[in-house]
Coordinates of N, CA, C and O in Angstrom, one line a residue:
X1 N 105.3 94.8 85.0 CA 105.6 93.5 84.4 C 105.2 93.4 82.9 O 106.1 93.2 82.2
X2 N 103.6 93.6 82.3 CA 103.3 93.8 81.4 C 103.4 95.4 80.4 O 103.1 96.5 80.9
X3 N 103.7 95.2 79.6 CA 103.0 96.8 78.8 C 101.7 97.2 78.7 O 101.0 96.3 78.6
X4 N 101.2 98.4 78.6 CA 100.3 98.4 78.2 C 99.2 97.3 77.5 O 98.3 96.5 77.9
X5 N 99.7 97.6 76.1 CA 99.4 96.8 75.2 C 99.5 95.7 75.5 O 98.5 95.2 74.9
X6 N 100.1 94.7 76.1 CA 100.4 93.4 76.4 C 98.8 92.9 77.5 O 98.0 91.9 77.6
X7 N 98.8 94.4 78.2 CA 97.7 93.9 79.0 C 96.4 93.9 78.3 O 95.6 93.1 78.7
X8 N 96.0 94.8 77.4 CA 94.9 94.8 76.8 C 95.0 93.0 75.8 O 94.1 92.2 75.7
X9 N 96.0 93.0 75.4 CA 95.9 91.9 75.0 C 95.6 90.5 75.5 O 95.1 89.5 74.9
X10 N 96.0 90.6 76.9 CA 95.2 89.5 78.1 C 94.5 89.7 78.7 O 94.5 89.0 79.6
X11 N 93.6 90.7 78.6 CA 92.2 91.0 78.9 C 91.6 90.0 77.6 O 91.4 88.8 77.8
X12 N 91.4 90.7 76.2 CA 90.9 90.5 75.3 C 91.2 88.8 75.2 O 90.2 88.1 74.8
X13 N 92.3 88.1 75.5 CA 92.5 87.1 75.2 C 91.7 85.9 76.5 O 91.2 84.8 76.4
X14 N 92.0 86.9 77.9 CA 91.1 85.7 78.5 C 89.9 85.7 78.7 O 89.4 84.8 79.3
X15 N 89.0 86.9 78.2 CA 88.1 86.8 77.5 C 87.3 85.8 76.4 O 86.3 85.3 76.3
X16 N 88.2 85.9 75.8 CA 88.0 84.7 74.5 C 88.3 83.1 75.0 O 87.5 82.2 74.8
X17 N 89.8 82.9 76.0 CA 89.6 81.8 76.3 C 88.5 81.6 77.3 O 87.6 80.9 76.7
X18 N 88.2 81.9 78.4 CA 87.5 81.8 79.0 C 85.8 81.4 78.2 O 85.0 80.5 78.5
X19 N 85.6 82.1 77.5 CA 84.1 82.3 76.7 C 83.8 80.8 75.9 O 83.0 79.9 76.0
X20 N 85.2 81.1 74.8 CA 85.3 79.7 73.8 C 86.0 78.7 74.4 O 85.8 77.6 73.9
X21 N 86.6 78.7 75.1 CA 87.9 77.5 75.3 C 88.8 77.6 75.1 O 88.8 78.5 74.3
X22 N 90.1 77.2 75.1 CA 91.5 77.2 74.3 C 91.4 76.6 73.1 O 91.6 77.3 72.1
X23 N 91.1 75.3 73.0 CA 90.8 74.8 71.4 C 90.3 76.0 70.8 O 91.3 76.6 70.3
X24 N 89.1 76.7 70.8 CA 88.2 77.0 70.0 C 88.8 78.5 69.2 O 88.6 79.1 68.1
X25 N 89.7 78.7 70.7 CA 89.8 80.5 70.2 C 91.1 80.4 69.5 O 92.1 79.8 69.8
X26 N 90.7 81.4 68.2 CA 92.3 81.5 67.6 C 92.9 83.0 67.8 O 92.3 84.0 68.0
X27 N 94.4 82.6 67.6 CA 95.0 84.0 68.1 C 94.8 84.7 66.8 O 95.2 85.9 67.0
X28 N 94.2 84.5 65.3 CA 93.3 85.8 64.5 C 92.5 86.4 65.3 O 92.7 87.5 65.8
X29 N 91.2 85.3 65.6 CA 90.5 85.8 66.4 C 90.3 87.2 67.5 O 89.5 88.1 67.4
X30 N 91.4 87.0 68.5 CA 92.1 87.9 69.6 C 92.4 89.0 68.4 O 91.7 89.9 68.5
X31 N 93.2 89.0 67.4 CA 93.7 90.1 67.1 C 92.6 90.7 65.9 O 92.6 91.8 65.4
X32 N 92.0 89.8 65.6 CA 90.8 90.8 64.8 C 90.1 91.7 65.8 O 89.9 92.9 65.6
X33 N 89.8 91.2 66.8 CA 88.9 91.3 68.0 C 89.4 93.0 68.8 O 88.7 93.8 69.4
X34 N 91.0 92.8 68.6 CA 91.7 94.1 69.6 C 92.1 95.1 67.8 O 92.5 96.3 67.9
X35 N 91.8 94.5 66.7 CA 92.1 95.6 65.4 C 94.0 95.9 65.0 O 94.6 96.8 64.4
X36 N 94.5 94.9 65.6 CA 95.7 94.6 65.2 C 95.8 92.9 64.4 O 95.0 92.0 64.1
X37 N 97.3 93.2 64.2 CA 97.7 91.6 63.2 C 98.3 90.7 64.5 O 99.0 91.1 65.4
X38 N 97.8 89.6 64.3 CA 98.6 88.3 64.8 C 99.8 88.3 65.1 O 100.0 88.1 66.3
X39 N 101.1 88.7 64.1 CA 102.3 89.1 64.2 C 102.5 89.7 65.8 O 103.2 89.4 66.7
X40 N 101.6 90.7 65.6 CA 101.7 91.6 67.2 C 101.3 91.0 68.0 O 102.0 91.1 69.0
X41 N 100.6 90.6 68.2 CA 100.5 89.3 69.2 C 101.4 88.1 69.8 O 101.7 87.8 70.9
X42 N 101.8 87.5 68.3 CA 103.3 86.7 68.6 C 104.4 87.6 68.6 O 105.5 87.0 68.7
X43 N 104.4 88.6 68.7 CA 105.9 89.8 69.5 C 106.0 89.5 70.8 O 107.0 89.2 71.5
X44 N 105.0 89.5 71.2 CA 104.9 89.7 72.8 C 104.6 88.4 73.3 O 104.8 88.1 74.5
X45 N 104.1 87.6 72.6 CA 103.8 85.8 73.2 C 103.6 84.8 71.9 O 102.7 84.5 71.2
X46 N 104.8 84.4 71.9 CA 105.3 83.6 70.9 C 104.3 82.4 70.1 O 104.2 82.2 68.9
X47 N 103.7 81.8 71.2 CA 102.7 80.6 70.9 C 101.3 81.0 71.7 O 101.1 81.7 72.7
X48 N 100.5 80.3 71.0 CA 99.0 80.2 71.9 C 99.0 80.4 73.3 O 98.6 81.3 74.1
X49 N 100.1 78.8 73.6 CA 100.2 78.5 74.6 C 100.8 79.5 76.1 O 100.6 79.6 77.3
X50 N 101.7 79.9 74.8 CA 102.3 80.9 75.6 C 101.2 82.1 76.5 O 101.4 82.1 77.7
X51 N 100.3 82.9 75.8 CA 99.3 83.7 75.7 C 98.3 83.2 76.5 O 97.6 84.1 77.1
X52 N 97.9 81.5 76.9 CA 97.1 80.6 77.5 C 97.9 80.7 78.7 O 97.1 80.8 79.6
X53 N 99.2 80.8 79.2 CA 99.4 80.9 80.2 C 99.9 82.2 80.6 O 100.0 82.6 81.7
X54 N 100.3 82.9 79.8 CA 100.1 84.4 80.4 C 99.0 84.7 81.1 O 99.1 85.1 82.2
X55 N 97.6 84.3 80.3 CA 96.1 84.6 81.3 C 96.1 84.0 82.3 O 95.5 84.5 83.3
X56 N 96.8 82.8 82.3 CA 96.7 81.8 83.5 C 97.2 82.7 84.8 O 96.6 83.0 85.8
X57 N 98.4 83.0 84.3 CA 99.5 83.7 85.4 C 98.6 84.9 86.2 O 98.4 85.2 87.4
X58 N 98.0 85.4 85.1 CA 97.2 86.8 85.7 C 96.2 86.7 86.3 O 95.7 87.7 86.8
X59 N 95.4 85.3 86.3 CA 94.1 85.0 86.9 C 94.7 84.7 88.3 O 94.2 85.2 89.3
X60 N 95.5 84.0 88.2 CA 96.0 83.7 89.8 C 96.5 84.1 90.3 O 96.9 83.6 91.4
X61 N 97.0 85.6 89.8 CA 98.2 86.6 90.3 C 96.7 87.9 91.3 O 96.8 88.6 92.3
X62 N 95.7 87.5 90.3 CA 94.7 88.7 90.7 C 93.8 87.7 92.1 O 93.3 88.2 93.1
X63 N 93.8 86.4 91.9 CA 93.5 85.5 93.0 C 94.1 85.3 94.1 O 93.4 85.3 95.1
X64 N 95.4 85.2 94.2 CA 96.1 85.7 95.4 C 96.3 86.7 96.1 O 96.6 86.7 97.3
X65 N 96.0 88.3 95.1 CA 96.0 89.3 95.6 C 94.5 89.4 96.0 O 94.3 90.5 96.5
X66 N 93.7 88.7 95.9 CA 92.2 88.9 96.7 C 92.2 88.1 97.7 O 91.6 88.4 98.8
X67 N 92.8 86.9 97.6 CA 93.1 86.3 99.0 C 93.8 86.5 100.0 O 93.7 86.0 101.2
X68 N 95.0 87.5 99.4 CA 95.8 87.9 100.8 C 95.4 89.0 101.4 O 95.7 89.2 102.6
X69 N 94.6 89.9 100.7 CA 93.7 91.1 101.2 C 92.3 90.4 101.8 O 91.4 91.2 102.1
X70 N 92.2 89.0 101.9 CA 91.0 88.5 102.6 C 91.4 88.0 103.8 O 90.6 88.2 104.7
X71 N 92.4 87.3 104.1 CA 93.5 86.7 104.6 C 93.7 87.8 106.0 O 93.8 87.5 107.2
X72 N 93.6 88.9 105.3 CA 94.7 89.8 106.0 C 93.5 91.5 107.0 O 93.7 92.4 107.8
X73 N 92.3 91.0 106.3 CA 91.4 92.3 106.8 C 91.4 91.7 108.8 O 91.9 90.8 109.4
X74 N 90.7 92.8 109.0 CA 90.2 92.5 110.5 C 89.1 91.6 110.7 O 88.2 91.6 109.8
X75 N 89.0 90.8 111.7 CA 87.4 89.8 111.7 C 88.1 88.8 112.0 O 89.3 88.8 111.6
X76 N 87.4 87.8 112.7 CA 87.6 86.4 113.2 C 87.3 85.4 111.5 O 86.8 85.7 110.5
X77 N 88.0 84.2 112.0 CA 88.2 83.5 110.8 C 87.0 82.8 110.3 O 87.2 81.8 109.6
X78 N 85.7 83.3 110.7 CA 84.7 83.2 109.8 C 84.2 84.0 109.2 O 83.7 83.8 108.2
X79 N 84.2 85.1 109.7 CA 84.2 86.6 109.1 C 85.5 86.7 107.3 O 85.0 86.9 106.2
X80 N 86.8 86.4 107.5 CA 87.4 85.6 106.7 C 87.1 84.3 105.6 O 87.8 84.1 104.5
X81 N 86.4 83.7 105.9 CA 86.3 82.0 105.5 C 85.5 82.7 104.7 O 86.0 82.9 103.6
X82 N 83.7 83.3 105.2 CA 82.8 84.2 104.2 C 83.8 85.0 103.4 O 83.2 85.0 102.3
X83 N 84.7 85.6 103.2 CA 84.9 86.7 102.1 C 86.0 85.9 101.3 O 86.5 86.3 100.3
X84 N 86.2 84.6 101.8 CA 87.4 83.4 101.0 C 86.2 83.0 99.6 O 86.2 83.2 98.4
X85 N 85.3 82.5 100.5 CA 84.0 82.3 100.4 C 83.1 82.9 99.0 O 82.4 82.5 98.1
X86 N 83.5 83.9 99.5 CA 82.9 85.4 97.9 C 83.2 85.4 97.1 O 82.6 85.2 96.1
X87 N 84.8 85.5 97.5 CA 86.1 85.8 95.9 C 85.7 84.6 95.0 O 85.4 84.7 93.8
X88 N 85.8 83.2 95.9 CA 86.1 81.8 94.8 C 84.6 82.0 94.3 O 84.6 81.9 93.0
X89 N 83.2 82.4 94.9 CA 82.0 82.5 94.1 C 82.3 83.2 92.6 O 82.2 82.9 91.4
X90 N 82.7 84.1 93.1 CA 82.8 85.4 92.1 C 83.8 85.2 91.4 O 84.2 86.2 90.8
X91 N 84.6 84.0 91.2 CA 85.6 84.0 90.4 C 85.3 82.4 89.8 O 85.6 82.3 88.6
X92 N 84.9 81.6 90.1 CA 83.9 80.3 90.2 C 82.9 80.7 88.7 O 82.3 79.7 88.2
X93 N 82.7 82.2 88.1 CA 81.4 82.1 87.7 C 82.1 82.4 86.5 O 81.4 82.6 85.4
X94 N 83.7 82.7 86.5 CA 84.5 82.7 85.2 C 84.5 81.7 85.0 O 83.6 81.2 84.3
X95 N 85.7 80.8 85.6 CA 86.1 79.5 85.7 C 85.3 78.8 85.5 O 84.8 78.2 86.5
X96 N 85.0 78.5 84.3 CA 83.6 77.3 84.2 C 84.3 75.9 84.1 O 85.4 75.7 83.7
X97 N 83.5 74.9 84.4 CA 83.8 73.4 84.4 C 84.3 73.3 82.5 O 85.4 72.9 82.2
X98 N 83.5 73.6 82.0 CA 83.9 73.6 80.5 C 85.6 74.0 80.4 O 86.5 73.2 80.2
X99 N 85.8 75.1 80.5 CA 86.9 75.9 80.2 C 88.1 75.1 80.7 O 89.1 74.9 80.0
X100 N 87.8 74.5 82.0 CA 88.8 73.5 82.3 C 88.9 72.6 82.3 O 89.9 72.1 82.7
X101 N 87.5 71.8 81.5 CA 87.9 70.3 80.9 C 88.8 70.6 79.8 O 90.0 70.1 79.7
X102 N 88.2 71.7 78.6 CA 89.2 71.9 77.9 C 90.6 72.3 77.9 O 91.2 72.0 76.8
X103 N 91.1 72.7 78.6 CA 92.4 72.5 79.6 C 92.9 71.6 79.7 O 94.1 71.4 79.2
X104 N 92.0 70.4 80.4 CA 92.6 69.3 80.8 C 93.3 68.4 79.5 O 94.4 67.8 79.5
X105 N 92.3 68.7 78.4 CA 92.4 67.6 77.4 C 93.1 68.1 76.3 O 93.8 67.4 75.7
X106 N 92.9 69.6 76.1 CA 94.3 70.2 75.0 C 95.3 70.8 75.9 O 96.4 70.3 75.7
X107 N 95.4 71.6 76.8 CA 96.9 72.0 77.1 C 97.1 71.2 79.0 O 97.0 71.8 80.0
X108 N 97.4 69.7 78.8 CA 97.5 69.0 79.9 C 98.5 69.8 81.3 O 98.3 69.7 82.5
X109 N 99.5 70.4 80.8 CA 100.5 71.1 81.4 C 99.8 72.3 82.1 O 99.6 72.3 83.3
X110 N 99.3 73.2 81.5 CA 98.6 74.3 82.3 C 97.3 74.2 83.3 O 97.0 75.1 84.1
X111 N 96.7 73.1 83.0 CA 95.5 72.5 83.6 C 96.4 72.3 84.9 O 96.4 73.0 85.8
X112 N 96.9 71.5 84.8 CA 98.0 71.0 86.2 C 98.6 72.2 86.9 O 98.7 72.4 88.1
X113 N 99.0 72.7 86.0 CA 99.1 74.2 87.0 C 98.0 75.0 87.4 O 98.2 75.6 88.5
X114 N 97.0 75.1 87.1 CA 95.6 76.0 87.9 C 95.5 74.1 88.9 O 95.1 74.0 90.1
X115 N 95.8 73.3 88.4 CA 95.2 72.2 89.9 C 96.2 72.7 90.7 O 96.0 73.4 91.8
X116 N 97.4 72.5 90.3 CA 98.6 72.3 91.9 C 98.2 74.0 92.4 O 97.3 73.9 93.3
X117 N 98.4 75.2 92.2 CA 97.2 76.5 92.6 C 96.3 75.9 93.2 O 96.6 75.4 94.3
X118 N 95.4 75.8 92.7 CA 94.2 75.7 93.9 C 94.7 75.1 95.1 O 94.8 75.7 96.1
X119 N 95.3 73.2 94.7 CA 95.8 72.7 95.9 C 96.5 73.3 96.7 O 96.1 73.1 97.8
X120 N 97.5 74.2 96.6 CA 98.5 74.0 97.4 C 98.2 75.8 98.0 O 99.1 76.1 98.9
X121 N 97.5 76.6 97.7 CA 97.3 78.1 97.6 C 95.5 78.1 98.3 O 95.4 78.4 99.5
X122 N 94.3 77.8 97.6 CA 93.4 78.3 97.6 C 92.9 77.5 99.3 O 92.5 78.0 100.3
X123 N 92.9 76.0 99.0 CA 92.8 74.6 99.6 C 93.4 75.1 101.1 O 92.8 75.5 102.1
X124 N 94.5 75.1 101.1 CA 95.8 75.4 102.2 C 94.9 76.5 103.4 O 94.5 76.5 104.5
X125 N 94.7 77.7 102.0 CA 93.9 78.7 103.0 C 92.8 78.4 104.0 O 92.6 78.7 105.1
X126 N 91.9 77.5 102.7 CA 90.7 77.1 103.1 C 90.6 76.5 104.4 O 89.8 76.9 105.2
X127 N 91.3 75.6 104.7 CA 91.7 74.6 105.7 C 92.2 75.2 106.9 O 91.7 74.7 107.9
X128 N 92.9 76.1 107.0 CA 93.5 76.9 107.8 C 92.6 77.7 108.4 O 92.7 78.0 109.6
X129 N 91.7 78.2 107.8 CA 91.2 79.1 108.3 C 89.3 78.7 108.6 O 88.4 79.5 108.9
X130 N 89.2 77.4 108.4 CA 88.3 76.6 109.2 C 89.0 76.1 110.4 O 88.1 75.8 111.2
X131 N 90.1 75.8 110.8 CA 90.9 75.3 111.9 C 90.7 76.0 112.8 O 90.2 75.7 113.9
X132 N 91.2 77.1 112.2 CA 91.3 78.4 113.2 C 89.4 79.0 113.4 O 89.0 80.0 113.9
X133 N 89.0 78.4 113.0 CA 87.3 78.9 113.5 C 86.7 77.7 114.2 O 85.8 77.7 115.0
X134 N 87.3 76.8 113.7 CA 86.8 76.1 114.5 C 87.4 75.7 116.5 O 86.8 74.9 117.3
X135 N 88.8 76.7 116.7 CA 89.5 76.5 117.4 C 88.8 77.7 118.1 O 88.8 77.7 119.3
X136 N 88.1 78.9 117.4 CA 88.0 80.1 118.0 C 86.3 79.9 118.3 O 85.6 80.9 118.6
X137 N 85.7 78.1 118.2 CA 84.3 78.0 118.8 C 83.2 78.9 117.7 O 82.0 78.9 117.9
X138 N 83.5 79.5 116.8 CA 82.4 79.5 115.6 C 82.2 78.2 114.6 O 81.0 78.0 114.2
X139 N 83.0 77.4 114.2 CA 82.3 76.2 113.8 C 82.2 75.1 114.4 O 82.9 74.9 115.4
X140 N 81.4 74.0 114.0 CA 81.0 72.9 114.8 C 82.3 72.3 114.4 O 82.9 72.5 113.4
X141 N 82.7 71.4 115.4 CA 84.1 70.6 115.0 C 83.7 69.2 114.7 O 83.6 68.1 115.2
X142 N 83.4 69.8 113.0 CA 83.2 68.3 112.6 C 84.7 68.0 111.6 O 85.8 68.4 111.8
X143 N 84.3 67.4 110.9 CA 86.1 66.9 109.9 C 85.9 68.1 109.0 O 84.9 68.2 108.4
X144 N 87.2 69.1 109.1 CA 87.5 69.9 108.4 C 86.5 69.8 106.7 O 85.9 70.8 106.2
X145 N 86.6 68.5 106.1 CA 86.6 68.0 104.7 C 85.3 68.2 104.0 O 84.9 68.5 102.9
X146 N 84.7 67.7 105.5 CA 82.7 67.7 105.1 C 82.2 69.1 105.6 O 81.1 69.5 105.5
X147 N 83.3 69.9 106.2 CA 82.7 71.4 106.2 C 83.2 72.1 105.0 O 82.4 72.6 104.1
X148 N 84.2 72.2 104.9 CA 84.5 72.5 103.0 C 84.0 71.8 102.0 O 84.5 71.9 100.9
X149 N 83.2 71.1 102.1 CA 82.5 70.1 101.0 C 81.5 70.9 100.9 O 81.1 71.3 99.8
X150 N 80.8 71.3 102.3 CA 79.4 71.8 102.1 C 79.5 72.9 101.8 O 78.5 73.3 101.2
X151 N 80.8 74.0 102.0 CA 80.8 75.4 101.8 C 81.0 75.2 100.3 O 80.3 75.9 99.7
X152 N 81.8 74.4 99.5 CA 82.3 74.8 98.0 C 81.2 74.2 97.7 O 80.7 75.1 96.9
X153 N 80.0 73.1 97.7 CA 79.2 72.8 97.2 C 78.0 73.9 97.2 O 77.3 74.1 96.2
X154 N 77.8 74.7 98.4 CA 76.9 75.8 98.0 C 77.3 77.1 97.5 O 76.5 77.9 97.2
X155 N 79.0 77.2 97.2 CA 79.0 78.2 96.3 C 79.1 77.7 94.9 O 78.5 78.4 94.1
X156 N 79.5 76.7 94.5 CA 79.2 75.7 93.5 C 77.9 76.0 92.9 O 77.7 76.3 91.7
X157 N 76.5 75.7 94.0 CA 75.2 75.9 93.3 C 75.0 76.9 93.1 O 74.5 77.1 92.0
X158 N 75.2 78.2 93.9 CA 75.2 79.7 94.2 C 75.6 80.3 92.5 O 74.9 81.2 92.0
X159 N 76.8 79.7 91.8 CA 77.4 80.2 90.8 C 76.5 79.6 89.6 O 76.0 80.4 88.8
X160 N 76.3 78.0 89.5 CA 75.4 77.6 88.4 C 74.8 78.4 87.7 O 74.0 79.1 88.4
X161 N 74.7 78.6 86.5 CA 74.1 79.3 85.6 C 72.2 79.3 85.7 O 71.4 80.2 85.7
X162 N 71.9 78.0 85.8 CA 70.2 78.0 86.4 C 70.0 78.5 87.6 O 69.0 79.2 87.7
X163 N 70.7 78.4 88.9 CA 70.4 79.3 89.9 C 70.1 80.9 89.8 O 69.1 81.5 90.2
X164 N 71.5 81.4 89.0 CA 71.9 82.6 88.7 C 70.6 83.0 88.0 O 70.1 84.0 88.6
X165 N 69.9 82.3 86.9 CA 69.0 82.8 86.2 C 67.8 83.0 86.5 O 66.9 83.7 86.0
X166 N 67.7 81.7 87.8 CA 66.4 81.9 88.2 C 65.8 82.6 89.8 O 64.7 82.7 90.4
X167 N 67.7 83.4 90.2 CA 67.7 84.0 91.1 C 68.2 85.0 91.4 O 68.8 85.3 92.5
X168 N 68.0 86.3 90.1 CA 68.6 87.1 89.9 C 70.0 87.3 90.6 O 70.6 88.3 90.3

């Protein structure tokens, strides 16, 4: 899909978004950063925005491919739900609240696309595969909503930067 080069360049770039924000990071920046010109950068991705959702595409391209290999191992659907569980921790500790207010408020369009993602992809699974645990007598059958409340609320705390620090 990508070249080489294209890929080092959305490494390097969602690095930067991620770190600074989209406002903050400029595509000099990125390209002082990888030791080429800007120009080369707009070869391969025309506008910021463009480059803002190239990373987008690839965060969620590398998200689905962890969730369908979670999806899909052997183990009952809490054995599953835990490794659903892992990935969004461990990907939760990129995706900061910051990074995606900034989203919301400069590139409104791409924000909406990591929401309708989660909704209709991450959500979908989640729900599914509390159903199915709860049908298979490993969870208590309460409302699907307040058991995923409690599960994303403690990977939520689990990721926080004060936990993290004060819990190796």
């Amino acid at each position: 899909m990508y070249s080489e080069k294209e890929k080092i360049i959305l490494r390097v770039a969602e690095d930067s978004f991620l770190h600074y924000g989209f406002k903050k990071t400029g595509v000099d920046a990125i390209a002082n950063r990888l030791g080429i010109s800007k120009k080369t950068i707009y070869k391969f991705f025309p506008t910021k925005v463009d480059l803002l959702n190239a990373v987008v595409e690839n965060i969620k391209a590398r998200l689905s491919s962890a969730l369908e290999e979670a999806l899909t191992m052997r183990g009952n659907a809490v054995v599953k739900l835990y490794r659903v569980a892992e990935i969004v921790a461990e990907r939760s500790s990129k995706i900061t609240p910051f990074w995606l207010e900034d989203l919301r408020l400069n590139v409104p369009e791409t924000w909406e696309d990591i929401e309708k993602f989660r909704r209709e992809v991450f959500q979908k699974e989640m729900i599914e595969l509390t159903e199915r645990a709860k049908k298979e007598g490993l969870i208590v059958k309460k409302p699907t909503a307040v058991i995923l409340t409690v599960i994303l609320s403690a990977i939520e705390a689990s990721v926080h930067p004060d936990f993290v620090l004060n819990n190796n």
